[in-house]
Amino acid sequence: MNILKLEMLSKEAFAPFGEVIEIEGSDWHPINGGTTRRYHHLAPIDAGPEGGRPGISMARGQAFSYPVFVSMLERHPAGSQAWIPCTQTAFLVVVAPNGPDGRPDETGLRAFRASGSQGVNYRAGTWHHPLTTLDRQGDFIIVDRVDGAPNCDEADLRATYLIDGSLKGA
Ligand SMILES: NC(=O)N[C@@H](O)C(=O)O
Ligand code: NI
């Protein structure tokens, strides 16, 4: 069995795949007479080259516990997809680069643990595992393309990867 070690999610580590949406470490400027901090434009919304329709949805993810088994990934070629926790629930972010054959490059598979204060914005075409909420059920805001254009490729991985919660380098 292939063990996939977890990395803590950071803007820098996730940069090849998209953006991390979080208050911690992000720039802000005061608004509303200084009573509010605006953390402006943390991630772009991409609704496709021909200008699809972006929208805001919500999701309630069931709780998963370790070990988590990953055997497939998906991607949205026609737009970005953001997942933002609104109940402080941690979740798994499993991503891979695109391979020369148009399938996930499993040699570059990476697993991150997003804290309940972090969201992610998957860049259009980024291979990722569907929502995997950790420890308890969690509600999320989704920002992605909602106009019904074909926008989800799935790929079975050549192996099954086990995530047991252990950290890379630990
Ligand atoms: N299909 C959908 O809304 N969710 C998936 O894209 C996912 O990333 O979980
Ligand atoms: Ni998705």
Short mmCIF file of C-alpha atoms and ligand atoms in Angstrom, two decimals:
data_model
loop_
_atom_site.label_atom_id
_atom_site.label_comp_id
_atom_site.label_asym_id
_atom_site.label_seq_id
_atom_site.Cartn_x
_atom_site.Cartn_y
_atom_site.Cartn_z
CA MET A 1 0.00 0.00 0.00
CA ASN A 2 1.30 3.46 -0.88
CA ILE A 3 1.33 5.75 2.17
CA LEU A 4 0.70 9.40 1.36
CA LYS A 5 2.12 11.63 4.11
CA LEU A 6 0.27 14.80 5.03
CA GLU A 7 1.71 18.28 4.66
CA MET A 8 0.37 21.32 6.47
CA LEU A 9 -1.35 23.59 3.95
CA SER A 10 0.46 26.83 3.12
CA LYS A 11 0.17 29.40 0.34
CA GLU A 12 3.68 28.60 -0.84
CA ALA A 13 3.31 24.82 -0.88
CA PHE A 14 -0.08 24.99 -2.62
CA ALA A 15 0.98 27.62 -5.20
CA PRO A 16 1.38 25.10 -8.09
CA PHE A 17 -2.26 24.07 -7.63
CA GLY A 18 -4.07 27.29 -6.71
CA GLU A 19 -4.52 29.63 -3.78
CA VAL A 20 -5.06 29.22 -0.03
CA ILE A 21 -7.92 31.38 1.25
CA GLU A 22 -7.14 32.39 4.81
CA ILE A 23 -6.89 35.39 7.12
CA GLU A 24 -3.60 34.31 8.71
CA GLY A 25 -0.66 35.89 6.91
CA SER A 26 -2.83 37.66 4.30
CA ASP A 27 -2.72 41.38 3.55
CA TRP A 28 -5.63 43.54 4.56
CA HIS A 29 -6.76 47.15 4.51
CA PRO A 30 -9.23 48.91 6.81
CA ILE A 31 -12.78 49.63 5.62
CA ASN A 32 -16.01 50.81 7.28
CA GLY A 33 -14.26 53.58 9.16
CA GLY A 34 -11.59 51.25 10.43
CA THR A 35 -14.03 48.86 12.09
CA THR A 36 -13.43 46.10 9.52
CA ARG A 37 -10.39 44.53 7.94
CA ARG A 38 -10.84 43.61 4.24
CA TYR A 39 -8.64 40.78 3.01
CA HIS A 40 -9.01 41.71 -0.62
CA HIS A 41 -9.00 39.33 -3.61
CA LEU A 42 -7.43 36.30 -1.95
CA ALA A 43 -8.11 34.17 -5.02
CA PRO A 44 -9.37 34.73 -8.58
CA ILE A 45 -12.59 33.19 -9.92
CA ASP A 46 -12.03 31.62 -13.32
CA ALA A 47 -15.27 30.76 -15.15
CA GLY A 48 -13.54 29.68 -18.35
CA PRO A 49 -12.11 31.39 -21.41
CA GLU A 50 -15.52 31.88 -23.02
CA GLY A 51 -16.88 33.51 -19.84
CA GLY A 52 -19.06 30.99 -18.08
CA ARG A 53 -21.26 31.87 -15.15
CA PRO A 54 -19.66 31.73 -11.69
CA GLY A 55 -21.85 31.14 -8.66
CA ILE A 56 -21.82 30.53 -4.94
CA SER A 57 -23.08 27.21 -3.56
CA MET A 58 -22.83 25.43 -0.24
CA ALA A 59 -22.07 21.85 0.70
CA ARG A 60 -22.37 19.73 3.84
CA GLY A 61 -19.57 17.16 3.90
CA GLN A 62 -19.85 13.97 5.89
CA ALA A 63 -17.06 13.22 8.36
CA PHE A 64 -14.19 10.97 7.28
CA SER A 65 -11.66 9.53 9.69
CA TYR A 66 -8.23 8.09 9.08
CA PRO A 67 -7.22 5.96 7.28
CA VAL A 68 -8.51 7.63 4.14
CA PHE A 69 -7.99 5.79 0.87
CA VAL A 70 -7.46 7.76 -2.33
CA SER A 71 -7.90 5.93 -5.62
CA MET A 72 -9.30 8.61 -7.95
CA LEU A 73 -9.02 12.30 -8.67
CA GLU A 74 -11.12 14.78 -10.61
CA ARG A 75 -10.55 18.13 -12.26
CA HIS A 76 -12.61 21.03 -13.59
CA PRO A 77 -11.06 22.08 -16.89
CA ALA A 78 -13.53 24.91 -17.51
CA GLY A 79 -13.10 26.85 -14.32
CA SER A 80 -11.66 27.21 -10.84
CA GLN A 81 -13.30 25.78 -7.73
CA ALA A 82 -12.99 27.21 -4.23
CA TRP A 83 -13.88 25.40 -0.99
CA ILE A 84 -14.20 27.60 2.11
CA PRO A 85 -15.12 26.00 5.44
CA CYS A 86 -17.81 27.86 7.38
CA THR A 87 -17.97 25.56 10.42
CA GLN A 88 -14.26 25.50 11.24
CA THR A 89 -13.92 21.95 9.95
CA ALA A 90 -10.58 20.58 8.81
CA PHE A 91 -10.49 18.79 5.45
CA LEU A 92 -8.09 16.93 3.21
CA VAL A 93 -6.69 18.53 0.06
CA VAL A 94 -5.19 15.90 -2.25
CA VAL A 95 -3.80 17.20 -5.55
CA ALA A 96 -1.56 16.12 -8.40
CA PRO A 97 0.05 17.79 -11.40
CA ASN A 98 -1.26 16.95 -14.86
CA GLY A 99 0.80 14.24 -16.52
CA PRO A 100 1.98 14.17 -20.17
CA ASP A 101 -0.80 11.68 -20.91
CA GLY A 102 -3.46 14.05 -19.60
CA ARG A 103 -3.91 11.93 -16.47
CA PRO A 104 -2.80 12.82 -12.93
CA ASP A 105 0.97 12.54 -12.48
CA GLU A 106 0.97 10.25 -9.46
CA THR A 107 4.66 10.83 -8.85
CA GLY A 108 3.63 14.35 -7.87
CA LEU A 109 0.66 13.41 -5.70
CA ARG A 110 0.46 15.55 -2.54
CA ALA A 111 -1.86 15.56 0.46
CA PHE A 112 -2.44 18.61 2.65
CA ARG A 113 -4.44 19.04 5.83
CA ALA A 114 -6.45 22.27 5.61
CA SER A 115 -7.23 23.66 9.04
CA GLY A 116 -10.77 24.85 9.70
CA SER A 117 -9.56 28.39 9.06
CA GLN A 118 -8.21 27.69 5.59
CA GLY A 119 -10.00 27.33 2.28
CA VAL A 120 -8.55 26.44 -1.12
CA ASN A 121 -9.13 27.64 -4.65
CA TYR A 122 -8.28 24.91 -7.16
CA ARG A 123 -6.96 26.46 -10.38
CA ALA A 124 -8.90 25.36 -13.48
CA GLY A 125 -7.73 21.88 -14.49
CA THR A 126 -6.08 21.02 -11.18
CA TRP A 127 -6.44 17.34 -10.32
CA HIS A 128 -7.91 17.03 -6.82
CA HIS A 129 -9.78 14.58 -4.63
CA PRO A 130 -13.45 15.32 -3.94
CA LEU A 131 -14.29 16.95 -0.63
CA THR A 132 -13.03 14.91 2.32
CA THR A 133 -14.09 16.50 5.59
CA LEU A 134 -12.14 15.38 8.63
CA ASP A 135 -13.29 14.41 12.12
CA ARG A 136 -16.83 15.82 11.94
CA GLN A 137 -19.44 16.92 9.43
CA GLY A 138 -18.64 20.30 7.94
CA ASP A 139 -20.38 23.00 5.91
CA PHE A 140 -18.53 24.72 3.08
CA ILE A 141 -19.02 27.55 0.66
CA ILE A 142 -18.21 26.60 -2.93
CA VAL A 143 -17.37 29.17 -5.58
CA ASP A 144 -17.19 27.69 -9.06
CA ARG A 145 -18.80 27.63 -12.48
CA VAL A 146 -22.54 26.93 -12.27
CA ASP A 147 -23.76 27.18 -15.86
CA GLY A 148 -23.85 23.45 -16.52
CA ALA A 149 -21.06 23.39 -19.08
CA PRO A 150 -19.15 20.07 -19.05
CA ASN A 151 -16.65 20.69 -16.29
CA CYS A 152 -15.63 17.52 -14.47
CA ASP A 153 -13.09 14.92 -15.62
CA GLU A 154 -12.45 11.93 -13.38
CA ALA A 155 -9.42 9.63 -13.38
CA ASP A 156 -8.83 6.37 -11.53
CA LEU A 157 -5.33 6.29 -10.11
CA ARG A 158 -3.02 3.40 -10.96
CA ALA A 159 -2.64 2.67 -7.25
CA THR A 160 -4.58 3.22 -4.04
CA TYR A 161 -2.96 5.63 -1.59
CA LEU A 162 -3.47 5.49 2.15
CA ILE A 163 -3.53 8.65 4.26
CA ASP A 164 -3.18 7.73 7.91
CA GLY A 165 -2.78 11.25 9.26
CA SER A 166 0.98 11.03 9.69
CA LEU A 167 2.91 14.11 8.67
CA LYS A 168 5.67 14.26 6.05
CA GLY A 169 9.06 14.46 7.64
CA ALA A 170 7.72 13.51 11.07
N1 LIG B 1 -18.80 18.18 -7.82
C1 LIG B 1 -18.66 18.97 -6.79
O1 LIG B 1 -19.40 19.93 -6.60
N2 LIG B 1 -17.66 18.69 -5.92
C2 LIG B 1 -16.39 18.21 -6.39
O2 LIG B 1 -15.99 19.00 -7.49
C3 LIG B 1 -15.37 18.31 -5.29
O3 LIG B 1 -14.27 18.87 -5.52
O4 LIG B 1 -15.71 17.82 -4.19
NI NI B 2 -14.00 19.54 -7.43
#
